[in-house]
mmCIF file of C-alpha atoms and ligand atoms in Angstrom:
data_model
loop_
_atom_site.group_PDB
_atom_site.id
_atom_site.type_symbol
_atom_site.label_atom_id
_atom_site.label_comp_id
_atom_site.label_asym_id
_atom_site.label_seq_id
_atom_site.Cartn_x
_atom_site.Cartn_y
_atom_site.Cartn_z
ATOM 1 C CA UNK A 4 115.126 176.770 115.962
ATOM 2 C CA UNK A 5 113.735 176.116 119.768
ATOM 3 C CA UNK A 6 114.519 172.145 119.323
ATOM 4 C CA UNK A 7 117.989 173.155 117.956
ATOM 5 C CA UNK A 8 118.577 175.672 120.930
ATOM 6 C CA UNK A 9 117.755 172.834 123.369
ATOM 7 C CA UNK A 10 120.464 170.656 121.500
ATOM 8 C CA UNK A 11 123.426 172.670 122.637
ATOM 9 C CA UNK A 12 124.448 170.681 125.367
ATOM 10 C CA UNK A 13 124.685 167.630 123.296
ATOM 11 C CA UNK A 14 126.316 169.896 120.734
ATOM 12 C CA UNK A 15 129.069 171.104 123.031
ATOM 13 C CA UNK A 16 129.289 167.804 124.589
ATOM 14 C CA UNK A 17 130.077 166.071 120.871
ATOM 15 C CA UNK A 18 132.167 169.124 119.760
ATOM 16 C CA UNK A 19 134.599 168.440 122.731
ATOM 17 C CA UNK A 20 134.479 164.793 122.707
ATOM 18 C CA UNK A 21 138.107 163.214 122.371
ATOM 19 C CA UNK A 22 139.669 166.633 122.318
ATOM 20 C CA UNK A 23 139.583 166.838 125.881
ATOM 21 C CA UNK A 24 141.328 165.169 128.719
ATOM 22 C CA UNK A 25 142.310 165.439 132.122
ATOM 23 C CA UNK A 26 142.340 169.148 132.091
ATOM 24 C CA UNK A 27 144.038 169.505 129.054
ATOM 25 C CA UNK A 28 143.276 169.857 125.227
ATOM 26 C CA UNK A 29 144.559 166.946 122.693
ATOM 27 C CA UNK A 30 145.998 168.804 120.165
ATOM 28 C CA UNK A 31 145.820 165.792 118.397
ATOM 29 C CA UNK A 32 142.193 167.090 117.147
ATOM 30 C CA UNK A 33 143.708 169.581 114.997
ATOM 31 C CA UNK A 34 145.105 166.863 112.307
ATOM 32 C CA UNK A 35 148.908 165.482 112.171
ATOM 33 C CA UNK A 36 150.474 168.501 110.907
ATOM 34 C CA UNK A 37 148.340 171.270 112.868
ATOM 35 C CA UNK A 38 151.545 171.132 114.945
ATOM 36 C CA UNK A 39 154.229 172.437 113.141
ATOM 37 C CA UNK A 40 151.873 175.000 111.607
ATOM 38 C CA UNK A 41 150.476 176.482 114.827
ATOM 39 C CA UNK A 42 154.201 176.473 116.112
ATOM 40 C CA UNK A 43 155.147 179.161 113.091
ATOM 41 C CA UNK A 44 151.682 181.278 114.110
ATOM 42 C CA UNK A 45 152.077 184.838 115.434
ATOM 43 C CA UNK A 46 148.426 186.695 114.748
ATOM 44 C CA UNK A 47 145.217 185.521 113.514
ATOM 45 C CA UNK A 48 142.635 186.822 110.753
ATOM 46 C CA UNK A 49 139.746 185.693 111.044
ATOM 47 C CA UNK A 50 137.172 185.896 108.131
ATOM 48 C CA UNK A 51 133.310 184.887 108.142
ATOM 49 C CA UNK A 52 129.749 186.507 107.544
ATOM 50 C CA UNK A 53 126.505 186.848 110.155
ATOM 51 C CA UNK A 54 126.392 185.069 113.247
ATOM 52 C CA UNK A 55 129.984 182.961 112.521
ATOM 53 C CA UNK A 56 131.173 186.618 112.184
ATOM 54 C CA UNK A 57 130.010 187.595 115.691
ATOM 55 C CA UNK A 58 131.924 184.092 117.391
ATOM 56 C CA UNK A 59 135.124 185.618 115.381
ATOM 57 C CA UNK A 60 134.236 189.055 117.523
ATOM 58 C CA UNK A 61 134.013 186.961 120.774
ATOM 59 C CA UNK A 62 136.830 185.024 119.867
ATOM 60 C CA UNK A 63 138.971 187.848 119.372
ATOM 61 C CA UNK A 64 139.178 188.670 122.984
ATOM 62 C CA UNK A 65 139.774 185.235 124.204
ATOM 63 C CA UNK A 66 142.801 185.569 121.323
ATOM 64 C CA UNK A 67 144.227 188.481 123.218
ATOM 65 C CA UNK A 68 143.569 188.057 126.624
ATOM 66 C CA UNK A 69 144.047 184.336 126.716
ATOM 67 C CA UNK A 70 146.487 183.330 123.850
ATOM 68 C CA UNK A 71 148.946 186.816 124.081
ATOM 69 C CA UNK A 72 148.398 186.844 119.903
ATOM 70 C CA UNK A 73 146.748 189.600 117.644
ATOM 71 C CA UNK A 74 143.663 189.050 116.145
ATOM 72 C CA UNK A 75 141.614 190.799 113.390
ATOM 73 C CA UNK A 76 138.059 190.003 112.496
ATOM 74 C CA UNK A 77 136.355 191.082 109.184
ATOM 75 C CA UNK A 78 133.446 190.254 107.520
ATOM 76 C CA UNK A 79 133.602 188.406 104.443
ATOM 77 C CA UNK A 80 131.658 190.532 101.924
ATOM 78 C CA UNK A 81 134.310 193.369 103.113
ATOM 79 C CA UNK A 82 136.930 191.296 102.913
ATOM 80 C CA UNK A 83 136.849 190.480 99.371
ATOM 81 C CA UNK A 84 136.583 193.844 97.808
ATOM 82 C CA UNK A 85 139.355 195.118 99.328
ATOM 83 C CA UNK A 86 143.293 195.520 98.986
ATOM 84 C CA UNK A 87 145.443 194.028 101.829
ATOM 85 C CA UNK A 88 148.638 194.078 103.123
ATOM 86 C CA UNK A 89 149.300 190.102 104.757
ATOM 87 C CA UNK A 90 151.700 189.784 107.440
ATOM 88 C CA UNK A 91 153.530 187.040 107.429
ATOM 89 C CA UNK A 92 153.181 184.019 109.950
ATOM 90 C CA UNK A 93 149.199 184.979 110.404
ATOM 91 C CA UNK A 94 146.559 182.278 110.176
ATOM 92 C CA UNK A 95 144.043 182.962 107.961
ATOM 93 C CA UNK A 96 140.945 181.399 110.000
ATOM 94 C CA UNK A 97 137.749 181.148 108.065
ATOM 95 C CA UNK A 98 134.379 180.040 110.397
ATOM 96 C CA UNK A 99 130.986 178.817 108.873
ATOM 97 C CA UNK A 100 128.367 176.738 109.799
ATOM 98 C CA UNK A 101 127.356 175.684 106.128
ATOM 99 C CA UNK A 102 131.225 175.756 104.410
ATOM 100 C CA UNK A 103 129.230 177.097 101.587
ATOM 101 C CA UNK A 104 128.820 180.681 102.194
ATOM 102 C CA UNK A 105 129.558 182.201 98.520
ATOM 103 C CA UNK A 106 131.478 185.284 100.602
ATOM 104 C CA UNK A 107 133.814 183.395 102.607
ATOM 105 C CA UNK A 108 134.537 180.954 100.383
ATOM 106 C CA UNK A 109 135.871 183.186 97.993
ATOM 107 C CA UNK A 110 137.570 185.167 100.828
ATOM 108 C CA UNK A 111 139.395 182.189 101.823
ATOM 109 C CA UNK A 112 140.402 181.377 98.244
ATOM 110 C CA UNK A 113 141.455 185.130 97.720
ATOM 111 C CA UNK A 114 143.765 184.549 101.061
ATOM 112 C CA UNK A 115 145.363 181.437 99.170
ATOM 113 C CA UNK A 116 146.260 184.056 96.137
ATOM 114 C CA UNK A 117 147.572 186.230 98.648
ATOM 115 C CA UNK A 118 150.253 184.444 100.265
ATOM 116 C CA UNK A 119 148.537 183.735 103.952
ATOM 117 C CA UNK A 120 150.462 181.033 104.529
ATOM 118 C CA UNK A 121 148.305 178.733 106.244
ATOM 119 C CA UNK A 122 143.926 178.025 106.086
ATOM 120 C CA UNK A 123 142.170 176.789 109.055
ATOM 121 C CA UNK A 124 138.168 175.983 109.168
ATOM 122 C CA UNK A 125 135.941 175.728 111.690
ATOM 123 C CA UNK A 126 132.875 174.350 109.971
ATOM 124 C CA UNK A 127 129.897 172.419 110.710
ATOM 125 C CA UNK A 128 129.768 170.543 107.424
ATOM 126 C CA UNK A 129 132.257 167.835 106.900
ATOM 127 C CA UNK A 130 131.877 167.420 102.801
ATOM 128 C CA UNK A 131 131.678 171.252 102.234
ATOM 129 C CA UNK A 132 133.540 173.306 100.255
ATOM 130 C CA UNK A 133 135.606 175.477 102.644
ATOM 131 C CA UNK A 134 136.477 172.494 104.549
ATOM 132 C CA UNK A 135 137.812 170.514 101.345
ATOM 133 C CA UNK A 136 140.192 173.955 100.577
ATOM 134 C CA UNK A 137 141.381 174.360 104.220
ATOM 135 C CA UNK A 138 144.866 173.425 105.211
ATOM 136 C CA UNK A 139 143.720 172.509 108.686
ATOM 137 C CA UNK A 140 140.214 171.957 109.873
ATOM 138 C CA UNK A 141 138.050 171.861 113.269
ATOM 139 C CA UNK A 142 134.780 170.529 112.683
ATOM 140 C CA UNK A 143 131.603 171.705 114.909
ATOM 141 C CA UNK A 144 129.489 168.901 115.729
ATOM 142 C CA UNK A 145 126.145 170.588 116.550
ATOM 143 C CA UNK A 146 124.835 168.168 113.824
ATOM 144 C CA UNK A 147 122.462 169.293 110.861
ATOM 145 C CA UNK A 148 121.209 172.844 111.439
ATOM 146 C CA UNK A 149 117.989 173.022 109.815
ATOM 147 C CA UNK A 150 116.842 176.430 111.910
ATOM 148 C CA UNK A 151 117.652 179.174 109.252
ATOM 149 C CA UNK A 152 118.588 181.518 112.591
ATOM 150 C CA UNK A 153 121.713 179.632 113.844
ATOM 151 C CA UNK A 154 122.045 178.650 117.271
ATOM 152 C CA UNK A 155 124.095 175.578 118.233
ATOM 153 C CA UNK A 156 126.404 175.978 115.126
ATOM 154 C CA UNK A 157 127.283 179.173 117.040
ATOM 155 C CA UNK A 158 127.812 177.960 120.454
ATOM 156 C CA UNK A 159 129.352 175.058 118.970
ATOM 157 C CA UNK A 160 132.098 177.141 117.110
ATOM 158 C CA UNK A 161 132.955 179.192 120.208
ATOM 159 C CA UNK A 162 133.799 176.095 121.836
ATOM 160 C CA UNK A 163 136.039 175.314 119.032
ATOM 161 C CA UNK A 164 137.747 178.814 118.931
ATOM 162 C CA UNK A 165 138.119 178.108 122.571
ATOM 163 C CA UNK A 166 140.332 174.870 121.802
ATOM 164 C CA UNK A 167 142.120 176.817 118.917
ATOM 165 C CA UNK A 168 142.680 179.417 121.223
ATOM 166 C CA UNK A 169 144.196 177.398 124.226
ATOM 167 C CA UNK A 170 146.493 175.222 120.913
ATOM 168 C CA UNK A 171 148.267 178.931 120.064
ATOM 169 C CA UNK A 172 148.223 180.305 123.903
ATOM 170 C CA UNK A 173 150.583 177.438 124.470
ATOM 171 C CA UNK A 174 152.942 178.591 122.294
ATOM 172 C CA UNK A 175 152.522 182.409 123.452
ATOM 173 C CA UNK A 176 152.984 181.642 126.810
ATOM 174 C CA UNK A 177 149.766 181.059 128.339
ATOM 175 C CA UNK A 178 149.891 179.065 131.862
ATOM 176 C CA UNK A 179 149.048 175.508 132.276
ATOM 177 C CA UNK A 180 146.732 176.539 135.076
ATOM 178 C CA UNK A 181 145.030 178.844 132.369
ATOM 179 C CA UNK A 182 144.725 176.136 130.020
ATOM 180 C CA UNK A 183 143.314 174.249 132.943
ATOM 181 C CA UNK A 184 140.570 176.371 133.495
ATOM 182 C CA UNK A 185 139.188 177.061 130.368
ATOM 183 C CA UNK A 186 139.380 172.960 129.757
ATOM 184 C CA UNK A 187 137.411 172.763 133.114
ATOM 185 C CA UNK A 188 134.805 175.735 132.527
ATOM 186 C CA UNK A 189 134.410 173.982 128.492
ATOM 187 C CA UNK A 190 133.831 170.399 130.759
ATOM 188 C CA UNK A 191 130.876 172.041 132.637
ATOM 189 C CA UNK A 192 129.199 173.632 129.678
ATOM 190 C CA UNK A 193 126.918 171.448 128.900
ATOM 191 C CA UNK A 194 125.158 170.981 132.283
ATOM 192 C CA UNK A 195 125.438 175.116 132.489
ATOM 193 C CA UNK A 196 123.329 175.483 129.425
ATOM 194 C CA UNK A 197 120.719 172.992 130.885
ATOM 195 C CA UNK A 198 120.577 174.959 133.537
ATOM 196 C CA UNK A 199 120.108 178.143 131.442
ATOM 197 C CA UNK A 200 117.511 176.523 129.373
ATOM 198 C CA UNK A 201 115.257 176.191 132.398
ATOM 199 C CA UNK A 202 114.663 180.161 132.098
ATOM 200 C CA UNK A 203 112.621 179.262 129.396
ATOM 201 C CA UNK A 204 109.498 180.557 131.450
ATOM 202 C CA UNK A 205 110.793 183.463 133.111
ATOM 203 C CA UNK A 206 111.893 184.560 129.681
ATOM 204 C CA UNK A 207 108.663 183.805 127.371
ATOM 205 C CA UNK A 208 107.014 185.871 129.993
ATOM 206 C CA UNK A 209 109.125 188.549 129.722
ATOM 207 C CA UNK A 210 108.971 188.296 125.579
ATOM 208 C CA UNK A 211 105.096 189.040 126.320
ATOM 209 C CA UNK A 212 106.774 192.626 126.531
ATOM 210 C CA UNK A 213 107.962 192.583 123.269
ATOM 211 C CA UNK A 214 104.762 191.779 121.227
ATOM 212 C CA UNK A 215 104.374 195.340 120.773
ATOM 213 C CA UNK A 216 107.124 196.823 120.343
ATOM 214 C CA UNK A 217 109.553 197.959 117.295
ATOM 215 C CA UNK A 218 112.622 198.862 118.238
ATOM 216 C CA UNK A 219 115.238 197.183 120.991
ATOM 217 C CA UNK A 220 119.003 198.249 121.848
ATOM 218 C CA UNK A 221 121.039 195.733 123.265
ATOM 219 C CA UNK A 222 123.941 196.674 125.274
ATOM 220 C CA UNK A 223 127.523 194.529 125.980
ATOM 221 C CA UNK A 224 130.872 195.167 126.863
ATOM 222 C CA UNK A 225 134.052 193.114 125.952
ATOM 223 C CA UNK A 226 133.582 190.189 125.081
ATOM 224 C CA UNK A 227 130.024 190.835 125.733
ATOM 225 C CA UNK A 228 129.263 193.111 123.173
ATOM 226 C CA UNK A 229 129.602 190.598 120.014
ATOM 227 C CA UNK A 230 127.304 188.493 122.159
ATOM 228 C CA UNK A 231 124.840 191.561 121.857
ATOM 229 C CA UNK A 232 125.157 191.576 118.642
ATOM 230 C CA UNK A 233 124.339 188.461 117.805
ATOM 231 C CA UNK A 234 120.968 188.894 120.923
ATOM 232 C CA UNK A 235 120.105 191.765 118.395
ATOM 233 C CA UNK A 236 120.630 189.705 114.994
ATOM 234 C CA UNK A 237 118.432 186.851 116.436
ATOM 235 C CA UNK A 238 115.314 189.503 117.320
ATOM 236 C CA UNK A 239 115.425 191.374 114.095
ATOM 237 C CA UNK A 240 115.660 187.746 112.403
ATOM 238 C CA UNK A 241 113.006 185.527 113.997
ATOM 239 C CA UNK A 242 110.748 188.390 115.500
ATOM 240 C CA UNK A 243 110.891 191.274 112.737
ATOM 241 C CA UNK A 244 111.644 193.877 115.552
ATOM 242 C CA UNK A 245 114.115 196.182 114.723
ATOM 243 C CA UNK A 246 117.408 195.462 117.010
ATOM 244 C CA UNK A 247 120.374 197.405 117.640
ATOM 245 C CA UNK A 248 123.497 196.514 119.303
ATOM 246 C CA UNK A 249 125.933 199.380 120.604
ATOM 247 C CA UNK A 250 129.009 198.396 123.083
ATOM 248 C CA UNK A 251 127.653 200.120 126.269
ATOM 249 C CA UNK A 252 130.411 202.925 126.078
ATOM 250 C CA UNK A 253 128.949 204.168 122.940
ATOM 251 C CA UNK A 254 125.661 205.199 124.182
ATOM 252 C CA UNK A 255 126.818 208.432 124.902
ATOM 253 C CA UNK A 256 128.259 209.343 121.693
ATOM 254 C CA UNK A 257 124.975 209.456 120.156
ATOM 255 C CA UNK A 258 122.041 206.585 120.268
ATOM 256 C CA UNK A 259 121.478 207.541 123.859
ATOM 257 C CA UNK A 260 118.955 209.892 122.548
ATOM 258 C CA UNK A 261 116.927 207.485 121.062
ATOM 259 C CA UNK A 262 115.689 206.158 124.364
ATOM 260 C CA UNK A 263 112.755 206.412 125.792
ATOM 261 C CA UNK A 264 109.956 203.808 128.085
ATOM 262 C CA UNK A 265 108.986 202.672 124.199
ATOM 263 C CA UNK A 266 112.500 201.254 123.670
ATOM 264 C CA UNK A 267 113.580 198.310 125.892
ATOM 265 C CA UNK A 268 117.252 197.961 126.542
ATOM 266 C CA UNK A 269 118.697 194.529 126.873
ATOM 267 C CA UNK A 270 122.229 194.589 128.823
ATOM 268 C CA UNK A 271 124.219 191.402 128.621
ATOM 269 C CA UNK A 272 125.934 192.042 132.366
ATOM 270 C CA UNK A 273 127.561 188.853 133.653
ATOM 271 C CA UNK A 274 129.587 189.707 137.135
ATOM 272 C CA UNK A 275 132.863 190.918 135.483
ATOM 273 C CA UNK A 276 135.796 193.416 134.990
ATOM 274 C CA UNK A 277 133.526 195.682 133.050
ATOM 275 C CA UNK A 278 130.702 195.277 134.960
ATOM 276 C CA UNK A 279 131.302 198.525 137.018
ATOM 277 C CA UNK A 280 131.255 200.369 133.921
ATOM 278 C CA UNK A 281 128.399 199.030 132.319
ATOM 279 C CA UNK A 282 126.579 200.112 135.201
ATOM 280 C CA UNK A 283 127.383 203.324 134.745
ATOM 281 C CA UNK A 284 126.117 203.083 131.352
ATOM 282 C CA UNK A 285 122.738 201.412 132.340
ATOM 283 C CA UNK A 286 121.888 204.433 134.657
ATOM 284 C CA UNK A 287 122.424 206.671 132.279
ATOM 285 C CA UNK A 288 119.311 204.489 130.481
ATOM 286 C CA UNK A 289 117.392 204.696 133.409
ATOM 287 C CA UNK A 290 117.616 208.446 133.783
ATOM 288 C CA UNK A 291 116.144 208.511 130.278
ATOM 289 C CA UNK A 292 113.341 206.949 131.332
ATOM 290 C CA UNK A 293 114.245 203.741 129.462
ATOM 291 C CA UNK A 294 113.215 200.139 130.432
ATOM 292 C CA UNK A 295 116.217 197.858 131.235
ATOM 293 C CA UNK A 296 115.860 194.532 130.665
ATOM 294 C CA UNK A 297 119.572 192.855 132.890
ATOM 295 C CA UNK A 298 121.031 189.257 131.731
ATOM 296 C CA UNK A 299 122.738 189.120 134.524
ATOM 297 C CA UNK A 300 124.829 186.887 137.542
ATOM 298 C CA UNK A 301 122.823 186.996 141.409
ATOM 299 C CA UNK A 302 126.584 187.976 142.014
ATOM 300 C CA UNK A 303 126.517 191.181 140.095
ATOM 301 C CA UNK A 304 123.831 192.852 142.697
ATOM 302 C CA UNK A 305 121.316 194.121 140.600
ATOM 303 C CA UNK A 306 118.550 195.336 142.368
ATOM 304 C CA UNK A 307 114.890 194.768 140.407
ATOM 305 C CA UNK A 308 112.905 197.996 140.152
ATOM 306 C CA UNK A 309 109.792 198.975 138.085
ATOM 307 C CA UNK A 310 112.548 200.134 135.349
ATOM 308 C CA UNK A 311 114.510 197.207 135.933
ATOM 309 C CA UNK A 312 114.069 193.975 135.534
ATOM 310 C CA UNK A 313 116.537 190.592 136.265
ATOM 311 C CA UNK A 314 117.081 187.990 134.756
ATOM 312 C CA UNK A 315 119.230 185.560 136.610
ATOM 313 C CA UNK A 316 121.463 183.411 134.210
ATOM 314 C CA UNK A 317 124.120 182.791 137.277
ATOM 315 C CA UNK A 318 127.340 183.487 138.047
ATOM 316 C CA UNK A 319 129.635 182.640 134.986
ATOM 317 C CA UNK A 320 133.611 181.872 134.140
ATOM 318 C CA UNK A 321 135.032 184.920 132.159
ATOM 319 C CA UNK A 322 136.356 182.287 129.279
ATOM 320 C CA UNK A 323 133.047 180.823 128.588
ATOM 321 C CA UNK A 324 130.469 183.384 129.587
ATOM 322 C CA UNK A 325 129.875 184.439 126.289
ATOM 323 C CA UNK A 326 128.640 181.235 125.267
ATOM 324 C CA UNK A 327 126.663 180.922 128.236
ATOM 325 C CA UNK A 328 124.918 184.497 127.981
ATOM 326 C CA UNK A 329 123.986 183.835 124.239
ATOM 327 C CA UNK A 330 121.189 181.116 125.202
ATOM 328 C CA UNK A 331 119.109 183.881 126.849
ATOM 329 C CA UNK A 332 118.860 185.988 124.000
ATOM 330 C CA UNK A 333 118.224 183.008 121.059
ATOM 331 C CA UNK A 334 115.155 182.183 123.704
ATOM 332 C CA UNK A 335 114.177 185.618 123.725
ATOM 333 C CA UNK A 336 113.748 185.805 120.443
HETATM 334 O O1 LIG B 24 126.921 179.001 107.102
HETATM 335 P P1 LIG B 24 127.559 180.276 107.626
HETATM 336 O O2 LIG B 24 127.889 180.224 109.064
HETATM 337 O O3 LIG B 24 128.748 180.673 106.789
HETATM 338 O O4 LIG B 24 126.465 181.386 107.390
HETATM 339 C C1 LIG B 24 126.761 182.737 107.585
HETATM 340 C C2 LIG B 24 125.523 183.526 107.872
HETATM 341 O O5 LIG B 24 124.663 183.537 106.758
HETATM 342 C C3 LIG B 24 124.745 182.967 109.063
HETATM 343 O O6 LIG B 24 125.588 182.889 110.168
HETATM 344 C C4 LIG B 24 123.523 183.834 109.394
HETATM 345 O O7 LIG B 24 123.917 185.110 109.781
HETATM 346 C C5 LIG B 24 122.733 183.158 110.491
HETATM 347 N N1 LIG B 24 122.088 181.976 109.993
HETATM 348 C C6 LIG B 24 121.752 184.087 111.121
HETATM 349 O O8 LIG B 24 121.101 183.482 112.206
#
């Protein structure tokens, strides 16, 4: 798992090679008749299981907020046991690292029955099974992921729903300037996660915290929420402590109580529209007497306390934070 997390800037840097240039995506990458099939797109429905489930969470924002188009995201076990009602004109978008997951595979061939009208993959396996029965296809190319906790596959498909995501905006109306930036922010990624890999140290001290503890909440807003949830998948996963993700609004309604100085509290808090509010909802934390543990920009002005402790991953772009703030938490665990 750690030599696959220190693979993800080669990961992004293959996954974007030839599908970006000059500022803009080549929509080329999507196959010869991706065009006339994106054109005839209105809303997305995204299907997929465990941590490809959480990139369709993240990706659901950058859906809305970037690309002006609806977006549902469901896991696949739910999926499948369910009646629907399809809309017409929405992509039915299926992401796995494997292509082989027995619940999304028969998800996506329960969408063909149903009359979605087209399949897209975004897959990390080029011979697999889901990528055979797709109409349309993005391959990941994070290379083999041995690590049973996945890491680069899931960095690596965020960067594809990112390219997915700027291929429908432009038919929704989204800016060039937009597409512009996200095609910059995707450019730097690489070098960004080296940078965030260097907090290796900081954060194996800080995991020295964790030895001895059993529970964790992990807080997020926005897009930063899924990104929680996947912090809180990876600690249950690799370190057997129970982790629990809530979006930071939520604490209120209920798991608030369940905080104490035994619990640490991760926030994921890069320097953003919501970042106001999740302040609000970390002090509420620290007048529990819980221990916050802040993933945070130097621009969002936390202040380091003996409740409250920093850890800088530096100022981020809203379109690609997510994938930046996600190292953190695979190293943490
Ligand atoms: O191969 P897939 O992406 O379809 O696998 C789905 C899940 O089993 C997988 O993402 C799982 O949650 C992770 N390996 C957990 O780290």
């Amino acid at each position: 798992m750690q030599k696959e997390i220190y693979e993800q800037p080669k990961a992004i840097q293959a996954t974007l090679e030839g599908r970006i240039n000059n500022g803009r995506l080549l929509e080329e990458c999507f196959g010869a008749d991706a065009g006339e099939i994106l054109d005839g797109i209105d809303a997305i429905k995204i299907v997929a299981c465990g941590t490809s489930f959480h990139a369709g969470l993240i990706a659901k924002h950058g859906f809305g907020d970037l690309a002006n188009v609806l977006c549902s995201v469901e896991v696949a076990s739910e999926f499948r046991y369910r009646r629907h009602v399809v809309s017409k004109n929405t992509l039915f978008l299926t992401l796995s690292q494997s292509g082989e997951t027995a619940d999304t595979l028969a998800a996506l061939r329960i969408a063909k029955k149903l009359g979605y009208k087209h399949t897209f993959a975004i897959c990390n396996v080029q011979e697999s099974s889901l990528v055979l029965e797709s109409d349309l296809v993005l391959m990941t190319r994070g290379g083999p992921e041995i690590g049973v906790a996945s890491t680069k596959s899931f960095t690596t498909q965020l960067v594809a729903l990112l390219l997915l995501i700027i291929a429908v905006g432009r038919r929704h109306g989204m800016a060039e300037s937009t597409e512009k930036m996200i095609v910059e922010q995707l450019d730097s990624l690489p070098e960004r996660i080296e940078q965030v890999l260097l907090l290796d140290e900081p954060i194996a001290e800080l995991a020295k915290q964790f030895a001895d503890k059993h529970h964790a909440l992990f807080l997020g807003r926005g897009p930063q929420y899924p990104v929680a949830k996947e912090g809180a998948l990876k600690l249950k996963e690799i370190s057997y402590i129970h982790a629990e993700a809530y979006p930071a609004g939520e604490l209120k309604h209920g798991p608030l109580a369940l905080v104490d100085a035994k619990m640490p509290v991760i926030a994921v808090a890069p320097n953003d529209k919501l970042l106001e509010k999740l302040k609000a909802n970390l002090e509420e934390v620290s007048a529990r007497g819980g221990h916050l543990i802040v993933f945070s920009g130097i621009d969002a002005g936390f202040i380091e306390d003996e409740h409250l402790q920093v850890i800088h991953v530096g100022p981020t772009e809203q379109a690609v934070s997510p994938i930046i703030y996600s190292v953190p938490l695979q190293l943490l665990a």
